[in-house]
Amino acid sequence: MRSKLMVGNWKMNGSLADNASLVSELLAGMAGVHCRAAVCVPTAYLAQLQNLLSGSSIELGAQDVSAHDFGPYTGEVSARMLQDFAVRYCIVGHSERRMHHAESDVLVAAKAQRALAAGITPIVCLGESLAEREAGQTEAVVKRQLAAVIHANGHCISEIVVAYEPLWAIGTGLTATPDQAQQLHAVLRAQLQAASAHADRVSILYGGSMTAATAAQLLAQPDVDGGLIGGAALKASEFLSMLAMASR
Ligand code: PEP
């Protein structure tokens, strides 16, 4: 049985002062939270968050990792560097990186490989655009994205986390219905099962405007193992409500 995993993606938000107050509110509300919880923070704040979260049950995550080990890649951060901050999770292939930084399926798969080699769990983001959904291409798109990651990481594919994030739901206030999410998660689960005997270990998160108002029904779906939460993870009370729902 997979325990639920709830991950906050802070994106490019925060400051030293705001982070300290958000974390202090979160830590004060963690009694009774039994699900797994993590926050993926901007690289600049990894040291601060490592310190703030030390000894707590909230784990630390990064938002990206280089596909290279070290060398002349100005501005990039390697998996080994993330290791220095005891990073447990790393988002790879977020749609904002695929879109604004032209990240390809092959690059995303290589990033997942680097993270795994450093003992960091990649949270591999997949999802279709509105145009792709309307053209009936949803399954083909997410299967193609996952196939690249399976191809590069076949032997340890059960160590990844997958996040299904329809692009039309990210930051828009539109959420996939529980049925839409379950349908896609089941497709991804079947693809993982065909690749690995241990696929049942893989947590498949839903992401896209998840809030305290929509989380309970999404989390009740058999193949929805948690959430990747952007905007709503920046409000302590909202994130804590979702953690409580995932702990039931
Ligand atoms: C995300 O950034 O992964 C995300 C799902 O954002 P939001 O919850 O704001 O839609």
Short mmCIF file of C-alpha atoms and ligand atoms in Angstrom, two decimals:
data_model
loop_
_atom_site.label_atom_id
_atom_site.label_comp_id
_atom_site.label_asym_id
_atom_site.label_seq_id
_atom_site.Cartn_x
_atom_site.Cartn_y
_atom_site.Cartn_z
CA MET A 1 0.00 0.00 0.00
CA ARG A 2 1.43 3.39 -1.05
CA SER A 3 1.08 6.09 1.59
CA LYS A 4 0.03 9.42 0.09
CA LEU A 5 2.74 11.89 -0.89
CA MET A 6 1.95 15.62 -0.92
CA VAL A 7 4.56 17.90 -2.48
CA GLY A 8 4.51 21.69 -2.52
CA ASN A 9 6.14 23.31 -5.54
CA TRP A 10 7.04 26.82 -4.44
CA LYS A 11 8.16 27.74 -7.99
CA MET A 12 10.08 31.08 -8.08
CA ASN A 13 8.50 32.47 -4.93
CA GLY A 14 9.73 33.24 -1.44
CA SER A 15 12.29 35.26 0.48
CA LEU A 16 14.36 34.45 3.56
CA ALA A 17 11.73 36.08 5.77
CA ASP A 18 8.66 34.65 3.99
CA ASN A 19 10.13 31.13 3.94
CA ALA A 20 10.85 31.22 7.66
CA SER A 21 7.32 32.26 8.50
CA LEU A 22 5.68 29.77 6.08
CA VAL A 23 7.75 26.88 7.48
CA SER A 24 7.09 27.89 11.06
CA GLU A 25 3.32 27.85 10.39
CA LEU A 26 3.61 24.49 8.64
CA LEU A 27 5.63 22.89 11.42
CA ALA A 28 3.17 24.16 14.02
CA GLY A 29 0.36 22.33 12.18
CA MET A 30 2.00 18.98 11.51
CA ALA A 31 0.59 17.09 14.52
CA GLY A 32 -1.79 14.48 13.11
CA VAL A 33 -0.25 14.54 9.61
CA HIS A 34 0.65 10.97 8.65
CA CYS A 35 1.15 11.26 4.92
CA ARG A 36 4.54 11.92 3.34
CA ALA A 37 5.14 15.64 2.79
CA ALA A 38 7.80 17.63 0.96
CA VAL A 39 8.44 21.12 -0.37
CA CYS A 40 10.39 21.79 -3.57
CA VAL A 41 12.02 25.18 -3.13
CA PRO A 42 14.15 27.52 -5.26
CA THR A 43 17.81 26.48 -5.36
CA ALA A 44 18.84 29.71 -3.62
CA TYR A 45 16.94 28.64 -0.50
CA LEU A 46 18.03 25.00 -0.21
CA ALA A 47 20.48 25.72 2.63
CA GLN A 48 17.90 27.75 4.53
CA LEU A 49 15.24 25.08 4.10
CA GLN A 50 17.61 22.26 5.01
CA ASN A 51 18.14 24.08 8.27
CA LEU A 52 14.48 25.00 8.87
CA LEU A 53 13.19 21.48 8.11
CA SER A 54 15.92 19.64 10.01
CA GLY A 55 14.39 17.07 12.38
CA SER A 56 10.88 17.59 10.96
CA SER A 57 8.80 15.18 8.88
CA ILE A 58 8.67 17.56 5.91
CA GLU A 59 11.26 16.54 3.34
CA LEU A 60 13.27 18.82 1.11
CA GLY A 61 12.98 18.93 -2.65
CA ALA A 62 14.52 20.86 -5.54
CA GLN A 63 12.76 22.06 -8.68
CA ASP A 64 15.28 21.01 -11.33
CA VAL A 65 18.64 19.33 -11.79
CA SER A 66 21.28 19.38 -14.50
CA ALA A 67 21.59 16.45 -16.90
CA HIS A 68 25.37 16.83 -16.49
CA ASP A 69 27.57 15.71 -13.65
CA PHE A 70 29.86 18.76 -13.44
CA GLY A 71 31.74 21.16 -15.73
CA PRO A 72 31.16 24.17 -17.97
CA TYR A 73 27.37 24.51 -17.58
CA THR A 74 26.97 28.02 -16.20
CA GLY A 75 23.91 28.44 -14.04
CA GLU A 76 23.15 24.73 -13.70
CA VAL A 77 23.04 22.74 -10.47
CA SER A 78 24.14 19.10 -10.38
CA ALA A 79 22.56 16.21 -8.50
CA ARG A 80 25.73 15.94 -6.39
CA MET A 81 25.27 19.56 -5.31
CA LEU A 82 21.67 18.81 -4.34
CA GLN A 83 22.97 15.86 -2.33
CA ASP A 84 25.03 18.31 -0.23
CA PHE A 85 21.76 19.80 1.03
CA ALA A 86 20.16 16.41 1.82
CA VAL A 87 17.64 16.89 -0.97
CA ARG A 88 15.23 13.93 -1.08
CA TYR A 89 13.15 14.80 -4.16
CA CYS A 90 13.74 16.73 -7.36
CA ILE A 91 11.09 17.80 -9.86
CA VAL A 92 12.12 17.09 -13.46
CA GLY A 93 10.28 18.02 -16.63
CA HIS A 94 7.88 20.49 -15.06
CA SER A 95 5.76 21.92 -17.88
CA GLU A 96 7.13 25.40 -17.16
CA ARG A 97 10.64 24.08 -17.94
CA ARG A 98 9.47 22.10 -20.97
CA MET A 99 7.71 25.24 -22.22
CA HIS A 100 10.05 28.12 -21.30
CA HIS A 101 13.36 26.24 -21.56
CA ALA A 102 12.50 23.89 -24.42
CA GLU A 103 13.24 20.76 -22.39
CA SER A 104 12.75 17.65 -24.49
CA ASP A 105 11.57 14.21 -23.35
CA VAL A 106 15.13 12.92 -23.77
CA LEU A 107 16.59 15.71 -21.61
CA VAL A 108 13.98 15.15 -18.91
CA ALA A 109 14.79 11.43 -18.91
CA ALA A 110 18.52 12.23 -18.54
CA LYS A 111 17.77 14.53 -15.61
CA ALA A 112 15.78 11.76 -13.92
CA GLN A 113 18.75 9.45 -14.46
CA ARG A 114 21.15 11.91 -12.78
CA ALA A 115 18.86 12.33 -9.81
CA LEU A 116 18.46 8.57 -9.35
CA ALA A 117 22.21 8.02 -9.55
CA ALA A 118 22.61 10.49 -6.68
CA GLY A 119 19.96 8.78 -4.55
CA ILE A 120 17.43 11.57 -5.15
CA THR A 121 13.89 10.64 -6.17
CA PRO A 122 12.91 12.41 -9.39
CA ILE A 123 9.33 13.65 -9.56
CA VAL A 124 8.77 13.30 -13.29
CA CYS A 125 6.10 15.68 -14.57
CA LEU A 126 3.97 14.71 -17.57
CA GLY A 127 0.91 16.28 -19.11
CA GLU A 128 -0.92 17.35 -22.22
CA SER A 129 -1.82 20.83 -23.44
CA LEU A 130 -5.41 21.88 -24.01
CA ALA A 131 -4.92 21.63 -27.78
CA GLU A 132 -3.59 18.09 -27.41
CA ARG A 133 -6.54 17.11 -25.20
CA GLU A 134 -9.02 18.59 -27.65
CA ALA A 135 -7.32 16.72 -30.49
CA GLY A 136 -7.76 13.43 -28.58
CA GLN A 137 -4.00 13.05 -28.10
CA THR A 138 -3.86 13.06 -24.29
CA GLU A 139 -2.90 9.40 -23.78
CA ALA A 140 -0.42 9.39 -26.65
CA VAL A 141 1.35 12.49 -25.30
CA VAL A 142 1.73 11.35 -21.70
CA LYS A 143 2.70 7.82 -22.79
CA ARG A 144 5.40 9.24 -25.07
CA GLN A 145 6.74 11.40 -22.22
CA LEU A 146 6.80 8.46 -19.79
CA ALA A 147 8.29 6.08 -22.39
CA ALA A 148 11.38 8.28 -22.67
CA VAL A 149 11.91 8.10 -18.90
CA ILE A 150 11.35 4.33 -18.87
CA HIS A 151 13.76 3.88 -21.76
CA ALA A 152 16.57 5.74 -19.97
CA ASN A 153 15.87 4.39 -16.47
CA GLY A 154 14.32 0.96 -17.07
CA HIS A 155 16.19 -0.95 -14.39
CA CYS A 156 15.24 1.48 -11.60
CA ILE A 157 11.96 2.86 -12.89
CA SER A 158 10.14 1.79 -9.71
CA GLU A 159 12.24 4.37 -7.79
CA ILE A 160 10.67 7.38 -9.53
CA VAL A 161 7.59 9.42 -8.65
CA VAL A 162 5.32 10.48 -11.51
CA ALA A 163 3.22 13.65 -11.50
CA TYR A 164 0.39 13.87 -14.03
CA GLU A 165 -0.10 17.59 -14.58
CA PRO A 166 -2.40 18.61 -17.44
CA LEU A 167 -0.99 21.92 -18.69
CA TRP A 168 -4.44 23.49 -18.92
CA ALA A 169 -4.87 22.96 -15.16
CA ILE A 170 -1.55 24.40 -13.94
CA GLY A 171 -1.99 27.78 -12.29
CA THR A 172 -5.30 28.31 -14.10
CA GLY A 173 -7.81 27.44 -11.40
CA LEU A 174 -9.12 24.64 -13.66
CA THR A 175 -8.72 21.19 -12.11
CA ALA A 176 -9.05 17.83 -13.85
CA THR A 177 -12.13 16.01 -12.61
CA PRO A 178 -11.43 13.03 -10.34
CA ASP A 179 -12.52 10.75 -13.22
CA GLN A 180 -10.18 12.43 -15.73
CA ALA A 181 -7.28 12.15 -13.28
CA GLN A 182 -8.02 8.52 -12.40
CA GLN A 183 -8.31 7.57 -16.07
CA LEU A 184 -4.89 9.00 -16.91
CA HIS A 185 -3.27 7.65 -13.76
CA ALA A 186 -4.52 4.16 -14.63
CA VAL A 187 -3.00 4.49 -18.11
CA LEU A 188 0.35 5.52 -16.60
CA ARG A 189 0.18 2.73 -14.00
CA ALA A 190 -0.39 0.15 -16.76
CA GLN A 191 2.58 1.51 -18.72
CA LEU A 192 4.78 1.30 -15.63
CA GLN A 193 3.55 -2.24 -14.89
CA ALA A 194 4.51 -3.33 -18.39
CA ALA A 195 8.03 -2.02 -17.72
CA SER A 196 8.62 -3.22 -14.17
CA ALA A 197 7.41 -5.93 -11.81
CA HIS A 198 7.69 -3.34 -9.01
CA ALA A 199 5.58 -0.63 -10.65
CA ASP A 200 3.05 -0.74 -7.82
CA ARG A 201 5.63 1.07 -5.69
CA VAL A 202 5.54 4.16 -7.92
CA SER A 203 3.52 7.04 -6.51
CA ILE A 204 1.54 8.84 -9.21
CA LEU A 205 0.66 12.37 -8.08
CA TYR A 206 -1.93 14.67 -9.57
CA GLY A 207 -1.00 18.33 -10.14
CA GLY A 208 -2.97 21.26 -11.52
CA SER A 209 -4.77 23.81 -9.36
CA MET A 210 -5.27 21.31 -6.51
CA THR A 211 -6.75 23.08 -3.50
CA ALA A 212 -8.33 22.11 -0.19
CA ALA A 213 -11.68 22.28 -2.01
CA THR A 214 -10.74 19.73 -4.69
CA ALA A 215 -8.14 17.53 -2.98
CA ALA A 216 -10.37 15.08 -1.10
CA GLN A 217 -12.14 13.75 -4.21
CA LEU A 218 -8.95 13.56 -6.24
CA LEU A 219 -7.12 11.76 -3.44
CA ALA A 220 -9.98 9.26 -3.13
CA GLN A 221 -9.19 7.83 -6.60
CA PRO A 222 -7.40 4.46 -6.44
CA ASP A 223 -4.46 5.51 -8.60
CA VAL A 224 -4.07 9.07 -7.28
CA ASP A 225 -1.29 8.69 -4.71
CA GLY A 226 -0.94 12.32 -3.74
CA GLY A 227 -0.53 15.79 -5.14
CA LEU A 228 2.00 18.20 -6.61
CA ILE A 229 0.70 21.55 -5.47
CA GLY A 230 1.83 24.97 -6.67
CA GLY A 231 -0.07 28.10 -5.64
CA ALA A 232 -1.98 26.51 -2.77
CA ALA A 233 1.26 25.26 -1.17
CA LEU A 234 2.29 28.86 -0.46
CA LYS A 235 -0.58 29.24 2.03
CA ALA A 236 0.18 27.28 5.19
CA SER A 237 -3.45 26.71 6.19
CA GLU A 238 -4.40 25.48 2.71
CA PHE A 239 -1.41 23.14 2.42
CA LEU A 240 -2.00 21.80 5.94
CA SER A 241 -5.68 21.09 5.12
CA MET A 242 -4.56 19.05 2.14
CA LEU A 243 -1.99 17.19 4.23
CA ALA A 244 -4.76 16.34 6.70
CA MET A 245 -6.94 15.00 3.86
CA ALA A 246 -4.08 12.88 2.58
CA SER A 247 -3.56 11.47 6.08
CA ARG A 248 -7.03 9.93 6.34
C1 PEP B 1 2.64 23.00 -10.25
O1 PEP B 1 3.35 23.99 -10.27
O2 PEP B 1 3.13 21.89 -10.40
C2 PEP B 1 1.20 23.18 -10.05
C3 PEP B 1 0.43 22.14 -10.08
O3 PEP B 1 0.77 24.47 -9.85
P1 PEP B 1 -0.71 24.90 -9.39
O4 PEP B 1 -1.10 24.01 -8.23
O5 PEP B 1 -0.57 26.32 -8.99
O6 PEP B 1 -1.61 24.70 -10.55
#
